[in-house]
XYZ file of N, CA and C in Angstrom:
876
model
N 20.455 10.854 -9.506
C 20.324 12.006 -8.626
C 18.945 12.616 -8.814
N 18.345 12.954 -7.694
C 16.990 13.524 -7.763
C 17.082 14.990 -8.117
N 16.451 15.380 -9.202
C 16.539 16.732 -9.730
C 15.233 17.478 -9.535
N 15.346 18.780 -9.315
C 14.153 19.606 -9.160
C 13.320 19.591 -10.433
N 13.990 19.676 -11.608
C 13.226 19.695 -12.851
C 12.520 18.370 -13.080
N 13.093 17.283 -12.578
C 12.447 15.987 -12.727
C 11.166 15.931 -11.899
N 11.201 16.533 -10.716
C 10.007 16.598 -9.880
C 8.907 17.378 -10.587
N 9.280 18.507 -11.180
C 8.291 19.334 -11.864
C 7.720 18.602 -13.070
N 8.589 17.944 -13.815
C 8.116 17.222 -14.991
C 7.199 16.076 -14.603
N 7.557 15.374 -13.527
C 6.723 14.263 -13.066
C 5.358 14.760 -12.629
N 5.352 15.916 -11.962
C 4.079 16.482 -11.509
C 3.190 16.830 -12.697
N 3.779 17.459 -13.713
C 2.988 17.843 -14.877
C 2.479 16.613 -15.616
N 3.320 15.586 -15.702
C 2.907 14.363 -16.376
C 1.769 13.701 -15.636
N 1.882 13.605 -14.318
C 0.832 12.965 -13.537
C -0.471 13.731 -13.654
N -0.383 15.063 -13.635
C -1.586 15.874 -13.767
C -2.286 15.565 -15.076
N -1.503 15.453 -16.147
C -2.088 15.146 -17.445
C -2.745 13.773 -17.441
N -2.124 12.814 -16.778
C -2.684 11.478 -16.716
C -4.001 11.462 -15.967
N -4.075 12.236 -14.879
C -5.295 12.254 -14.103
C -6.429 12.918 -14.871
N -6.108 13.917 -15.654
C -7.161 14.646 -16.352
C -7.855 13.752 -17.375
N -7.069 12.884 -18.054
C -7.675 12.120 -19.126
C -8.129 10.738 -18.673
N -7.199 9.766 -18.361
C -7.703 8.427 -18.119
C -8.275 8.208 -16.733
N -7.854 8.971 -15.749
C -8.244 8.664 -14.389
C -9.445 9.460 -13.917
N -9.752 10.573 -14.506
C -10.879 11.349 -14.032
C -10.692 12.807 -14.368
N -11.535 13.625 -13.816
C -11.468 15.045 -14.094
C -11.368 15.832 -12.812
N -10.876 17.044 -12.940
C -10.737 17.901 -11.768
C -12.068 18.572 -11.467
N -12.373 18.682 -10.186
C -13.558 19.426 -9.787
C -13.199 20.900 -9.722
N -14.200 21.717 -9.529
C -13.970 23.163 -9.516
C -13.039 23.583 -8.399
N -13.038 22.830 -7.299
C -12.190 23.214 -6.169
C -10.841 22.504 -6.175
N -10.462 21.876 -7.296
C -9.111 21.332 -7.430
C -8.937 19.884 -7.059
N -10.002 19.181 -6.694
C -9.877 17.772 -6.340
C -9.849 16.915 -7.600
N -8.891 15.992 -7.651
C -8.800 15.060 -8.773
C -9.308 13.696 -8.327
N -10.251 13.175 -9.119
C -10.846 11.873 -8.802
C -9.842 10.750 -9.049
N -9.754 9.824 -8.094
C -8.871 8.671 -8.221
C -9.641 7.405 -8.570
N -10.647 7.075 -7.761
C -11.487 5.911 -8.052
C -12.732 5.940 -7.179
N -13.673 5.087 -7.530
C -14.937 4.998 -6.797
C -15.416 3.557 -6.774
N -16.183 3.216 -5.733
C -16.924 1.962 -5.702
C -18.282 2.250 -5.083
N -18.981 1.237 -4.644
C -20.331 1.447 -4.134
C -20.360 2.156 -2.782
N -19.204 2.264 -2.145
C -19.151 2.877 -0.814
C -18.394 4.201 -0.782
N -17.321 4.312 -1.566
C -16.435 5.463 -1.434
C -16.033 6.029 -2.795
N -15.796 7.323 -2.820
C -15.101 7.975 -3.927
C -13.908 8.699 -3.347
N -12.740 8.530 -3.994
C -11.493 9.056 -3.444
C -10.895 10.099 -4.378
N -10.373 11.166 -3.785
C -9.784 12.279 -4.513
C -8.511 12.722 -3.799
N -7.659 13.456 -4.530
C -6.561 14.157 -3.870
C -6.354 15.486 -4.577
N -5.672 16.389 -3.891
C -5.424 17.730 -4.418
C -3.953 17.833 -4.809
N -3.623 17.756 -6.105
C -2.212 17.812 -6.524
C -1.503 19.076 -6.080
N -2.224 20.194 -5.981
C -1.583 21.450 -5.596
C -1.169 21.464 -4.133
N -1.690 20.514 -3.343
C -1.354 20.471 -1.918
C -0.117 19.634 -1.627
N 0.371 18.893 -2.621
C 1.503 17.988 -2.406
C 2.774 18.796 -2.150
N 3.452 18.506 -1.039
C 4.674 19.219 -0.690
C 5.652 18.262 -0.022
N 6.912 18.351 -0.382
C 7.957 17.555 0.264
C 8.347 18.253 1.558
N 8.190 17.558 2.675
C 8.439 18.161 3.984
C 9.753 17.720 4.624
N 10.321 16.611 4.167
C 11.637 16.183 4.643
C 12.399 15.532 3.505
N 13.739 15.668 3.559
C 14.619 15.095 2.551
C 15.831 14.486 3.227
N 16.450 13.536 2.536
C 17.694 12.939 3.011
C 18.787 13.210 1.992
N 19.965 13.585 2.469
C 21.114 13.797 1.600
C 21.839 12.463 1.447
N 21.949 11.987 0.217
C 22.560 10.691 -0.045
C 23.705 10.860 -1.037
N 24.401 9.758 -1.314
C 25.500 9.786 -2.269
C 25.016 10.025 -3.696
N 23.717 9.805 -3.934
C 23.171 10.021 -5.277
C 22.215 11.205 -5.305
N 22.372 12.114 -4.356
C 21.570 13.329 -4.370
C 20.625 13.439 -3.195
N 19.786 14.457 -3.206
C 18.806 14.684 -2.156
C 17.505 13.976 -2.514
N 17.022 13.135 -1.594
C 15.854 12.302 -1.866
C 14.735 12.642 -0.873
N 13.539 12.943 -1.364
C 12.406 13.183 -0.464
C 12.107 11.952 0.397
N 11.910 12.171 1.691
C 11.587 11.081 2.606
C 10.245 11.283 3.304
N 9.656 12.451 3.133
C 8.336 12.692 3.704
C 7.580 13.651 2.799
N 6.341 13.295 2.479
C 5.509 14.092 1.578
C 4.161 14.301 2.257
N 3.677 15.520 2.262
C 2.361 15.823 2.815
C 1.411 16.202 1.689
N 0.135 15.882 1.860
C -0.874 16.220 0.854
C -2.253 16.117 1.488
N -3.254 16.666 0.777
C -4.640 16.589 1.233
C -5.435 15.645 0.342
N -6.289 14.852 0.978
C -7.147 13.910 0.278
C -8.606 14.165 0.663
N -9.491 13.645 -0.156
C -10.923 13.769 0.118
C -11.594 12.426 -0.148
N -12.514 12.045 0.737
C -13.306 10.833 0.566
C -14.775 11.187 0.714
N -15.583 10.804 -0.265
C -17.022 10.982 -0.144
C -17.656 9.620 0.098
N -18.812 9.617 0.803
C -19.408 8.373 1.270
C -20.822 8.170 0.729
N -21.107 6.955 0.302
C -22.493 6.546 0.115
C -23.040 6.211 1.506
N -24.304 5.869 1.569
C -24.884 5.504 2.874
C -24.123 4.322 3.483
N -23.834 3.305 2.658
C -23.125 2.122 3.157
C -21.693 2.461 3.559
N -21.052 3.328 2.776
C -19.697 3.724 3.124
C -19.644 4.513 4.414
N -20.619 5.394 4.609
C -20.685 6.163 5.849
C -20.930 5.239 7.028
N -21.811 4.275 6.841
C -22.111 3.321 7.913
C -20.866 2.537 8.304
N -20.115 2.078 7.317
C -18.889 1.329 7.591
C -17.856 2.207 8.291
N -17.710 3.455 7.844
C -16.742 4.374 8.446
C -17.107 4.678 9.895
N -18.371 4.909 10.152
C -18.836 5.176 11.519
C -18.532 3.996 12.437
N -18.746 2.792 11.937
C -18.443 1.592 12.725
C -16.944 1.463 12.974
N -16.137 1.700 11.929
C -14.691 1.559 12.069
C -14.101 2.545 13.067
N -14.654 3.752 13.130
C -14.148 4.779 14.038
C -14.875 4.787 15.380
N -15.865 3.936 15.555
C -16.603 3.893 16.808
C -17.394 5.156 17.072
N -18.089 5.667 16.041
C -18.784 6.947 16.146
C -20.301 6.822 16.144
N -20.809 5.633 16.423
C -22.251 5.427 16.311
C -23.046 6.284 17.284
N -22.476 6.621 18.427
C -23.174 7.493 19.378
C -23.190 8.929 18.889
N -22.052 9.389 18.355
C -21.954 10.759 17.861
C -22.721 10.945 16.559
N -22.648 9.931 15.676
C -23.299 10.016 14.364
C -24.220 8.799 14.227
N -25.410 8.838 14.818
C -26.308 7.675 14.777
C -26.894 7.394 13.401
N -26.985 8.407 12.550
C -27.558 8.249 11.220
C -26.465 8.403 10.176
N -26.117 7.338 9.420
C -25.068 7.447 8.403
C -25.317 8.541 7.374
N -26.566 8.919 7.162
C -26.862 9.982 6.199
C -26.288 11.322 6.654
N -25.906 11.419 7.925
C -25.304 12.650 8.435
C -23.858 12.815 7.985
N -23.214 11.731 7.574
C -21.808 11.777 7.168
C -21.728 11.833 5.657
N -21.217 12.939 5.123
C -21.172 13.144 3.677
C -19.781 12.931 3.094
N -18.769 13.548 3.710
C -17.409 13.433 3.185
C -16.396 13.753 4.272
N -15.147 13.481 3.986
C -14.061 13.812 4.916
C -12.875 14.354 4.138
N -12.137 15.236 4.790
C -10.883 15.754 4.260
C -9.768 15.328 5.204
N -8.618 15.007 4.629
C -7.518 14.543 5.470
C -6.190 15.066 4.966
N -5.365 15.490 5.908
C -3.969 15.791 5.604
C -3.170 14.538 5.917
N -2.522 13.978 4.896
C -1.777 12.745 5.087
C -0.286 13.007 4.922
N 0.507 12.190 5.607
C 1.957 12.252 5.522
C 2.446 10.902 5.000
N 3.191 10.942 3.913
C 3.645 9.727 3.229
C 5.151 9.575 3.379
N 5.590 8.356 3.687
C 7.010 8.019 3.677
C 7.240 6.988 2.581
N 7.833 7.384 1.448
C 7.962 6.449 0.318
C 8.957 5.326 0.566
N 9.980 5.557 1.378
C 10.983 4.521 1.638
C 10.379 3.330 2.396
N 9.435 3.605 3.287
C 8.800 2.538 4.060
C 7.383 2.244 3.607
N 6.945 2.962 2.576
C 5.618 2.745 1.998
C 4.508 2.912 3.040
N 4.564 4.030 3.767
C 3.597 4.258 4.844
C 2.811 5.551 4.622
N 1.640 5.582 5.233
C 0.783 6.760 5.266
C 0.327 6.984 6.701
N 0.357 8.240 7.122
C -0.222 8.616 8.411
C -1.205 9.758 8.192
N -2.362 9.661 8.832
C -3.337 10.736 8.776
C -3.011 11.738 9.887
N -2.428 12.853 9.484
C -2.074 13.886 10.468
C -3.318 14.563 11.014
N -4.299 14.777 10.132
C -5.542 15.425 10.544
C -6.672 14.941 9.650
N -7.824 14.636 10.257
C -9.021 14.260 9.512
C -10.209 15.072 10.016
N -10.989 15.605 9.093
C -12.222 16.307 9.421
C -13.368 15.631 8.682
N -14.436 15.328 9.408
C -15.604 14.657 8.842
C -16.771 15.637 8.797
N -17.454 15.688 7.642
C -18.447 16.729 7.384
C -19.834 16.143 7.136
N -20.850 16.945 7.498
C -22.228 16.593 7.166
C -22.558 17.135 5.770
N -23.733 16.862 5.231
C -24.066 17.319 3.871
C -24.064 18.829 3.700
N -24.198 19.571 4.794
C -24.182 21.034 4.726
C -22.780 21.615 4.817
N -21.750 20.742 4.921
C -20.376 21.213 4.989
C -19.923 21.597 6.377
N -20.631 21.150 7.400
C -20.257 21.436 8.785
C -19.429 20.279 9.339
N -18.322 20.613 10.036
C -17.482 19.585 10.651
C -18.240 18.959 11.818
N -18.397 17.642 11.786
C -19.094 16.960 12.880
C -18.148 16.139 13.752
N -16.917 15.900 13.273
C -15.931 15.199 14.103
C -14.563 15.369 13.473
N -13.533 15.450 14.308
C -12.154 15.592 13.831
C -11.244 14.653 14.595
N -10.162 14.275 13.942
C -9.174 13.403 14.566
C -7.797 13.832 14.105
N -6.812 13.773 15.004
C -5.433 14.115 14.646
C -4.497 12.967 15.006
N -3.334 12.978 14.356
C -2.248 12.041 14.668
C -2.694 10.580 14.648
N -3.228 10.167 13.501
C -3.607 8.766 13.344
C -2.386 7.866 13.266
N -2.620 6.571 13.344
C -1.507 5.622 13.345
C -0.855 5.562 11.961
N 0.396 5.146 11.944
C 1.132 4.963 10.692
C 0.757 3.599 10.117
N 0.375 3.587 8.836
C -0.035 2.346 8.187
C 0.860 2.056 6.990
N 1.309 0.812 6.887
C 2.049 0.403 5.691
C 1.052 0.082 4.585
N 1.321 0.575 3.387
C 0.392 0.420 2.280
C 0.637 -0.906 1.558
N -0.402 -1.734 1.539
C -0.384 -3.002 0.813
C -1.639 -3.056 -0.064
N -1.821 -4.170 -0.756
C -2.999 -4.346 -1.600
C -4.286 -4.372 -0.791
N -4.178 -4.588 0.514
C -5.360 -4.699 1.363
C -5.757 -3.387 2.025
N -5.017 -2.327 1.784
C -5.273 -1.061 2.467
C -6.187 -0.139 1.666
N -7.110 0.494 2.362
C -8.031 1.466 1.781
C -7.287 2.621 1.121
N -6.112 2.949 1.638
C -5.402 4.177 1.269
C -4.459 4.025 0.086
N -4.445 2.874 -0.567
C -3.428 2.627 -1.592
C -3.479 3.659 -2.721
N -4.672 4.011 -3.182
C -4.759 4.961 -4.297
C -4.281 6.346 -3.900
N -4.487 6.736 -2.646
C -3.947 8.006 -2.171
C -2.416 7.970 -2.219
N -1.863 6.884 -1.681
C -0.402 6.744 -1.625
C 0.221 6.808 -3.016
N -0.309 6.007 -3.949
C 0.314 5.944 -5.272
C 0.242 7.277 -5.999
N -0.887 7.976 -5.882
C -1.023 9.269 -6.564
C -0.070 10.303 -5.989
N 0.035 10.341 -4.678
C 0.892 11.335 -4.018
C 2.364 11.079 -4.329
N 2.796 9.828 -4.219
C 4.199 9.506 -4.482
C 4.549 9.749 -5.947
N 3.646 9.380 -6.856
C 3.902 9.614 -8.271
C 4.015 11.099 -8.601
N 3.276 11.937 -7.886
C 3.321 13.368 -8.177
C 4.667 13.981 -7.810
N 5.458 13.283 -6.997
C 6.791 13.757 -6.628
C 7.877 13.040 -7.423
N 7.782 11.706 -7.494
C 8.854 10.930 -8.114
C 8.592 10.544 -9.566
N 7.326 10.374 -9.944
C 7.007 9.970 -11.304
C 7.582 8.636 -11.720
N 7.608 7.674 -10.799
C 8.187 6.362 -11.085
C 7.156 5.312 -11.490
N 5.882 5.681 -11.593
C 4.887 4.743 -12.089
C 4.170 3.928 -11.041
N 4.013 4.477 -9.841
C 3.298 3.757 -8.789
C 1.840 3.499 -9.183
N 1.193 4.494 -9.757
C -0.209 4.342 -10.150
C -0.356 3.235 -11.193
N 0.482 3.267 -12.209
C 0.409 2.266 -13.273
C 0.716 0.864 -12.753
N 1.728 0.739 -11.890
C 2.101 -0.582 -11.372
C 1.000 -1.181 -10.513
N 0.279 -0.336 -9.778
C -0.764 -0.851 -8.894
C -1.932 -1.471 -9.654
N -2.105 -1.086 -10.919
C -3.197 -1.644 -11.721
C -2.694 -2.493 -12.877
N -1.405 -2.800 -12.895
C -0.815 -3.570 -13.996
C -1.260 -5.028 -13.947
N -1.397 -5.626 -15.118
C -1.799 -7.032 -15.197
C -0.765 -7.948 -14.541
N 0.494 -7.532 -14.556
C 1.558 -8.348 -13.958
C 2.003 -7.806 -12.601
N 1.087 -7.132 -11.917
C 1.417 -6.633 -10.569
C 1.862 -7.793 -9.670
N 1.137 -8.905 -9.720
C 1.475 -10.080 -8.914
C 2.216 -11.085 -9.789
N 3.354 -11.569 -9.311
C 4.111 -12.582 -10.049
C 4.202 -13.852 -9.203
N 4.168 -14.985 -9.885
C 4.253 -16.267 -9.188
C 5.687 -16.521 -8.735
N 5.839 -16.878 -7.471
C 7.153 -17.262 -6.942
C 7.343 -18.774 -7.027
N 6.378 -19.511 -6.528
C 6.462 -20.965 -6.630
C 5.099 -21.600 -6.378
N 4.996 -22.835 -6.828
C 3.787 -23.635 -6.592
C 4.206 -25.063 -6.326
N 3.528 -25.691 -5.390
C 3.879 -27.071 -5.053
C 2.609 -27.847 -4.710
N 2.537 -29.080 -5.202
C 1.417 -29.966 -4.882
C 1.957 -31.196 -4.165
N 1.424 -31.461 -2.994
C 1.877 -32.599 -2.195
C 1.287 -33.898 -2.737
N 1.742 -35.027 -2.194
C 1.288 -36.336 -2.664
C -0.204 -36.541 -2.387
N -0.748 -35.851 -1.403
C -2.174 -35.993 -1.106
C -3.034 -34.952 -1.808
N -2.429 -34.224 -2.764
C -3.200 -33.316 -3.593
C -3.373 -31.910 -3.070
N -2.709 -31.561 -1.974
C -2.791 -30.203 -1.432
C -1.817 -29.298 -2.194
N -2.336 -28.179 -2.726
C -1.530 -27.279 -3.556
C -1.329 -25.944 -2.857
N -0.089 -25.488 -2.843
C 0.243 -24.165 -2.319
C 0.804 -23.322 -3.450
N 0.218 -22.148 -3.619
C 0.629 -21.225 -4.684
C 1.018 -19.901 -4.038
N 2.239 -19.439 -4.294
C 2.764 -18.231 -3.651
C 3.073 -17.181 -4.706
N 2.525 -15.985 -4.505
C 2.779 -14.863 -5.413
C 3.376 -13.698 -4.627
N 4.020 -12.775 -5.352
C 4.637 -11.597 -4.748
C 4.061 -10.345 -5.388
N 3.823 -9.337 -4.576
C 3.272 -8.069 -5.035
C 4.425 -7.148 -5.437
N 4.583 -6.925 -6.740
C 5.714 -6.129 -7.214
C 5.634 -4.667 -6.781
N 4.428 -4.167 -6.462
C 4.329 -2.780 -6.013
C 5.046 -2.572 -4.686
N 5.145 -3.621 -3.885
C 5.754 -3.496 -2.555
C 7.249 -3.782 -2.557
N 7.793 -4.233 -3.677
C 9.205 -4.607 -3.723
C 10.106 -3.388 -3.594
N 11.060 -3.457 -2.681
C 12.062 -2.398 -2.542
C 13.291 -2.992 -1.863
N 14.456 -2.512 -2.295
C 15.708 -3.005 -1.723
C 16.144 -2.120 -0.570
N 16.551 -2.753 0.512
C 17.227 -2.092 1.625
C 18.524 -2.841 1.857
N 19.603 -2.283 1.324
C 20.859 -3.017 1.329
C 20.731 -4.236 0.439
N 21.038 -5.412 1.000
C 20.931 -6.663 0.241
C 19.564 -7.313 0.389
N 18.712 -6.717 1.205
C 17.401 -7.296 1.477
C 16.328 -6.745 0.552
N 15.541 -7.638 -0.008
C 14.341 -7.208 -0.699
C 13.171 -7.302 0.278
N 12.459 -6.188 0.434
C 11.244 -6.167 1.221
C 10.087 -6.392 0.265
N 9.237 -7.372 0.555
C 8.156 -7.701 -0.373
C 7.014 -8.386 0.383
N 5.783 -8.075 -0.035
C 4.608 -8.759 0.510
C 4.245 -9.930 -0.392
N 3.977 -11.076 0.240
C 3.653 -12.299 -0.488
C 2.274 -12.828 -0.064
N 1.633 -13.511 -1.003
C 0.311 -14.087 -0.782
C 0.416 -15.582 -1.049
N 0.246 -16.393 0.004
C 0.361 -17.843 -0.124
C -1.017 -18.461 0.072
N -1.515 -19.100 -0.982
C -2.857 -19.685 -0.954
C -2.750 -21.193 -1.044
N -3.387 -21.874 -0.086
C -3.360 -23.337 -0.048
C -4.752 -23.880 -0.347
N -4.819 -24.861 -1.251
C -6.084 -25.506 -1.598
C -5.983 -27.003 -1.334
N -7.107 -27.572 -0.879
C -7.129 -29.014 -0.646
C -7.274 -29.755 -1.974
N -7.336 -31.070 -1.894
C -7.373 -31.887 -3.108
C -8.619 -31.632 -3.955
N -9.656 -31.060 -3.342
C -10.888 -30.758 -4.067
C -10.910 -29.337 -4.627
N -9.806 -28.597 -4.448
C -9.724 -27.244 -4.973
C -10.300 -26.171 -4.074
N -10.638 -26.536 -2.837
C -11.168 -25.552 -1.890
C -10.031 -24.864 -1.144
N -10.126 -23.536 -0.999
C -9.096 -22.791 -0.278
C -9.186 -23.120 1.208
N -8.119 -23.665 1.740
C -8.095 -24.043 3.156
C -7.319 -23.056 4.017
N -6.449 -22.259 3.370
C -5.645 -21.298 4.122
C -5.047 -20.259 3.182
N -4.980 -19.028 3.670
C -4.254 -17.963 2.986
C -3.335 -17.315 4.015
N -2.092 -17.105 3.648
C -1.161 -16.365 4.498
C -0.671 -15.158 3.716
N -0.893 -13.982 4.278
C -0.454 -12.720 3.679
C 0.697 -12.220 4.535
N 1.896 -12.117 3.961
C 3.075 -11.901 4.799
C 4.066 -10.934 4.177
N 4.690 -10.180 5.049
C 5.760 -9.282 4.657
C 7.089 -9.989 4.904
N 7.877 -10.106 3.842
C 9.146 -10.817 3.923
C 10.311 -9.862 3.709
N 11.403 -10.153 4.384
C 12.694 -9.534 4.105
C 13.589 -10.663 3.594
N 13.961 -10.586 2.323
C 14.720 -11.678 1.694
C 16.111 -11.164 1.343
N 17.130 -11.766 1.943
C 18.512 -11.414 1.616
C 18.876 -12.158 0.334
N 18.904 -11.445 -0.772
C 19.068 -12.088 -2.076
C 20.423 -12.757 -2.249
N 21.549 -12.117 -1.892
C 22.841 -12.797 -2.079
C 23.006 -14.013 -1.176
N 22.553 -13.922 0.076
C 22.776 -15.003 1.028
C 21.744 -16.114 0.923
N 20.599 -15.813 0.351
C 19.558 -16.832 0.251
C 18.890 -17.126 1.570
N 18.701 -16.082 2.375
C 18.007 -16.221 3.656
C 16.794 -15.297 3.658
N 15.866 -15.561 4.572
C 14.685 -14.719 4.672
C 14.134 -14.730 6.086
N 13.369 -13.678 6.392
C 12.618 -13.672 7.640
C 11.245 -13.089 7.368
N 10.278 -13.526 8.150
C 8.922 -13.009 8.041
C 8.770 -11.867 9.029
N 8.480 -10.679 8.521
C 8.376 -9.482 9.351
C 6.984 -9.372 9.977
N 5.970 -9.591 9.159
C 4.579 -9.553 9.603
C 3.804 -10.611 8.834
N 2.711 -11.093 9.430
C 1.906 -12.091 8.733
C 0.492 -12.130 9.286
N -0.447 -12.392 8.386
C -1.837 -12.637 8.753
C -2.260 -13.937 8.065
N -3.086 -14.717 8.768
C -3.552 -15.978 8.189
C -5.068 -16.016 8.166
N -5.600 -16.537 7.048
C -7.052 -16.726 6.913
C -7.360 -18.201 6.804
N -8.373 -18.631 7.543
C -8.931 -19.970 7.385
C -10.446 -19.852 7.375
N -11.135 -20.811 6.785
C -12.600 -20.749 6.784
C -13.193 -20.735 8.194
N -12.500 -21.344 9.131
C -13.024 -21.430 10.490
C -12.823 -20.134 11.284
N -11.646 -19.500 11.143
C -11.291 -18.374 12.015
C -11.221 -17.035 11.315
N -11.369 -16.995 9.990
C -11.218 -15.734 9.283
C -9.769 -15.273 9.345
N -9.555 -13.956 9.333
C -8.202 -13.407 9.370
C -7.711 -13.273 10.810
N -6.501 -13.741 11.059
C -5.878 -13.658 12.386
C -4.427 -13.198 12.233
N -4.000 -12.305 13.130
C -2.598 -11.878 13.140
C -1.713 -13.019 13.615
N -0.533 -13.136 13.015
C 0.419 -14.175 13.404
C 1.681 -13.596 14.018
N 1.646 -12.309 14.362
C 2.867 -11.649 14.837
C 3.441 -12.313 16.086
N 2.577 -12.842 16.943
C 3.065 -13.444 18.186
C 3.889 -14.699 17.943
N 3.769 -15.284 16.754
C 4.508 -16.513 16.452
C 5.819 -16.248 15.721
N 6.123 -14.979 15.433
C 7.317 -14.651 14.663
C 8.469 -14.305 15.590
N 9.644 -14.872 15.309
C 10.804 -14.572 16.149
C 11.775 -13.600 15.488
N 11.540 -13.229 14.242
C 12.373 -12.238 13.576
C 13.701 -12.755 13.078
N 13.944 -14.059 13.176
C 15.235 -14.611 12.775
C 15.262 -14.904 11.270
N 16.438 -14.704 10.677
C 16.628 -15.081 9.276
C 16.871 -16.583 9.196
N 16.304 -17.217 8.189
C 16.457 -18.649 7.988
C 16.928 -18.913 6.569
N 17.788 -19.904 6.430
C 18.289 -20.287 5.117
C 17.164 -20.903 4.292
N 17.099 -20.535 3.024
C 16.132 -21.139 2.103
C 16.809 -22.344 1.468
N 16.325 -23.520 1.786
C 16.960 -24.749 1.310
C 16.913 -24.831 -0.210
N 18.030 -25.229 -0.792
C 18.149 -25.268 -2.258
C 17.216 -26.280 -2.898
N 16.806 -27.303 -2.135
C 15.921 -28.326 -2.696
C 14.457 -28.086 -2.345
N 14.133 -26.882 -1.825
C 12.756 -26.576 -1.434
C 12.050 -25.782 -2.528
N 10.708 -25.862 -2.574
C 9.964 -25.034 -3.535
C 10.233 -23.543 -3.344
N 10.457 -23.122 -2.092
C 10.702 -21.707 -1.810
C 11.960 -21.200 -2.493
N 12.911 -22.101 -2.781
C 14.138 -21.668 -3.453
C 13.836 -21.191 -4.878
N 12.825 -21.772 -5.497
C 12.406 -21.289 -6.815
C 11.961 -19.830 -6.711
N 11.255 -19.528 -5.606
C 10.825 -18.154 -5.380
C 11.983 -17.205 -5.196
N 13.022 -17.658 -4.498
C 14.226 -16.850 -4.316
C 14.843 -16.512 -5.666
N 14.914 -17.490 -6.544
C 15.486 -17.257 -7.870
C 14.634 -16.267 -8.672
N 13.312 -16.341 -8.523
C 12.428 -15.391 -9.202
C 12.690 -13.976 -8.691
N 12.842 -13.807 -7.382
C 13.104 -12.497 -6.808
C 14.464 -11.961 -7.244
N 15.467 -12.811 -7.282
C 16.799 -12.392 -7.749
C 16.727 -11.889 -9.195
N 16.019 -12.638 -10.039
C 15.902 -12.244 -11.440
C 15.126 -10.944 -11.578
N 14.065 -10.790 -10.800
C 13.265 -9.563 -10.886
C 14.089 -8.347 -10.458
N 14.843 -8.498 -9.364
C 15.667 -7.386 -8.883
C 16.721 -6.987 -9.915
N 17.267 -7.969 -10.623
C 18.282 -7.683 -11.634
C 17.668 -7.002 -12.850
N 16.508 -7.484 -13.281
C 15.872 -6.962 -14.490
C 15.153 -5.633 -14.260
N 14.781 -5.368 -13.010
C 14.033 -4.148 -12.691
C 14.744 -3.389 -11.573
N 16.047 -3.187 -11.768
C 16.870 -2.557 -10.739
C 16.374 -1.154 -10.373
N 15.997 -0.380 -11.393
C 15.539 0.987 -11.111
C 14.282 0.976 -10.261
N 13.385 0.041 -10.537
C 12.135 -0.022 -9.782
C 12.377 -0.414 -8.323
N 13.124 -1.476 -8.074
C 13.286 -1.958 -6.706
C 14.186 -1.034 -5.880
N 14.937 -0.165 -6.545
C 15.787 0.786 -5.823
C 15.236 2.212 -5.848
N 13.989 2.373 -6.309
C 13.378 3.708 -6.337
C 13.301 4.251 -4.922
N 13.526 5.564 -4.821
C 13.457 6.281 -3.536
C 14.535 5.844 -2.543
N 15.530 5.076 -2.978
C 16.534 4.552 -2.056
C 17.350 5.682 -1.436
N 17.610 5.544 -0.148
C 18.506 6.481 0.537
C 19.739 5.748 1.055
N 19.945 4.536 0.527
C 21.172 3.803 0.847
C 21.122 2.987 2.107
N 19.914 2.713 2.637
C 19.812 1.904 3.857
C 19.625 0.440 3.520
C-alpha cells in the first residue's frame, strides 16, 4: 500500500542522494542531474507534485506527477535544439539560446513524459520562444529525457529508478544464436523498462546482428509485450538500423498479433530469462502497478 510517510521518506532520501553523489543544489533550488558536451540537466525537487491518483486494491497509487526541469545549452547543444524545433529563422545564432525551463507531466505506469510548457531563454534571461502541450514520449534508453523521468519518479516512489538506469546490470542477455554461416544475433533486455500489466511483461529489447566478420549488419530496438504464463509475445513498436538506411520505423509492418514462442527456438531461452527475472524481482516489475 502506498503510504504518505513513504513518499516523504523517499523524497528526503532522494534529496540526500542528489546532494552528495549526483551534484549540488544551486541557489535557486535546481539540482544537477548530469552534463555532457551539449547539455546540462537539472530538476527542482520542491516542484514535484502528484496531480492524479488511482484507487486500487493495494492502496492509492500516483498515476500522474508534475515537476519543473531546466536544461542549459552549450553552443552545440543550442544549435542541435534549434534544428530539432525548427527555430533557425527565429533564433539564427545559437549563442542566443542559453537555457530552457519546462513543466513536465510524468505517467509512471506507462513510463511517459509530456512537456506541458517549455520556455526558452536568451543569456539575459528573456523568453525568446515558448511551446505548450508537447507530445507524449515513452522513456527508453534512447530518450533525452530519461534522467528527468528517473529523478522525478524516484522523488515520489523511491523505488530506485535513478540507480537502475546506471546499474552495471541494467541490460541482461536474453539469448544469442550463431547461424551455420557465422551470423550472430545477440538480444538484450532493458530492465529499467520492465513492468507487468496483468500477465504481460512490457519490456524494450535490443537485438544486434553481426556478420561472420564481426561487423554489425542490423540493430532492432523494439518494445515487446510478453505473456509470461502463455509463452506468447507481440511487438508493440520497433525501429531498425542498417548501415545503408540508418534508423527506420517499422511500425507499418506490425500487425499487433500475439505469436507463440516456439520451445525449440533461441527466443524461448529469452522467455525463460524473463520469467526468472519477474519471479526474482517481483517488487521491481510490479512497481507503480494499478492492477491493469
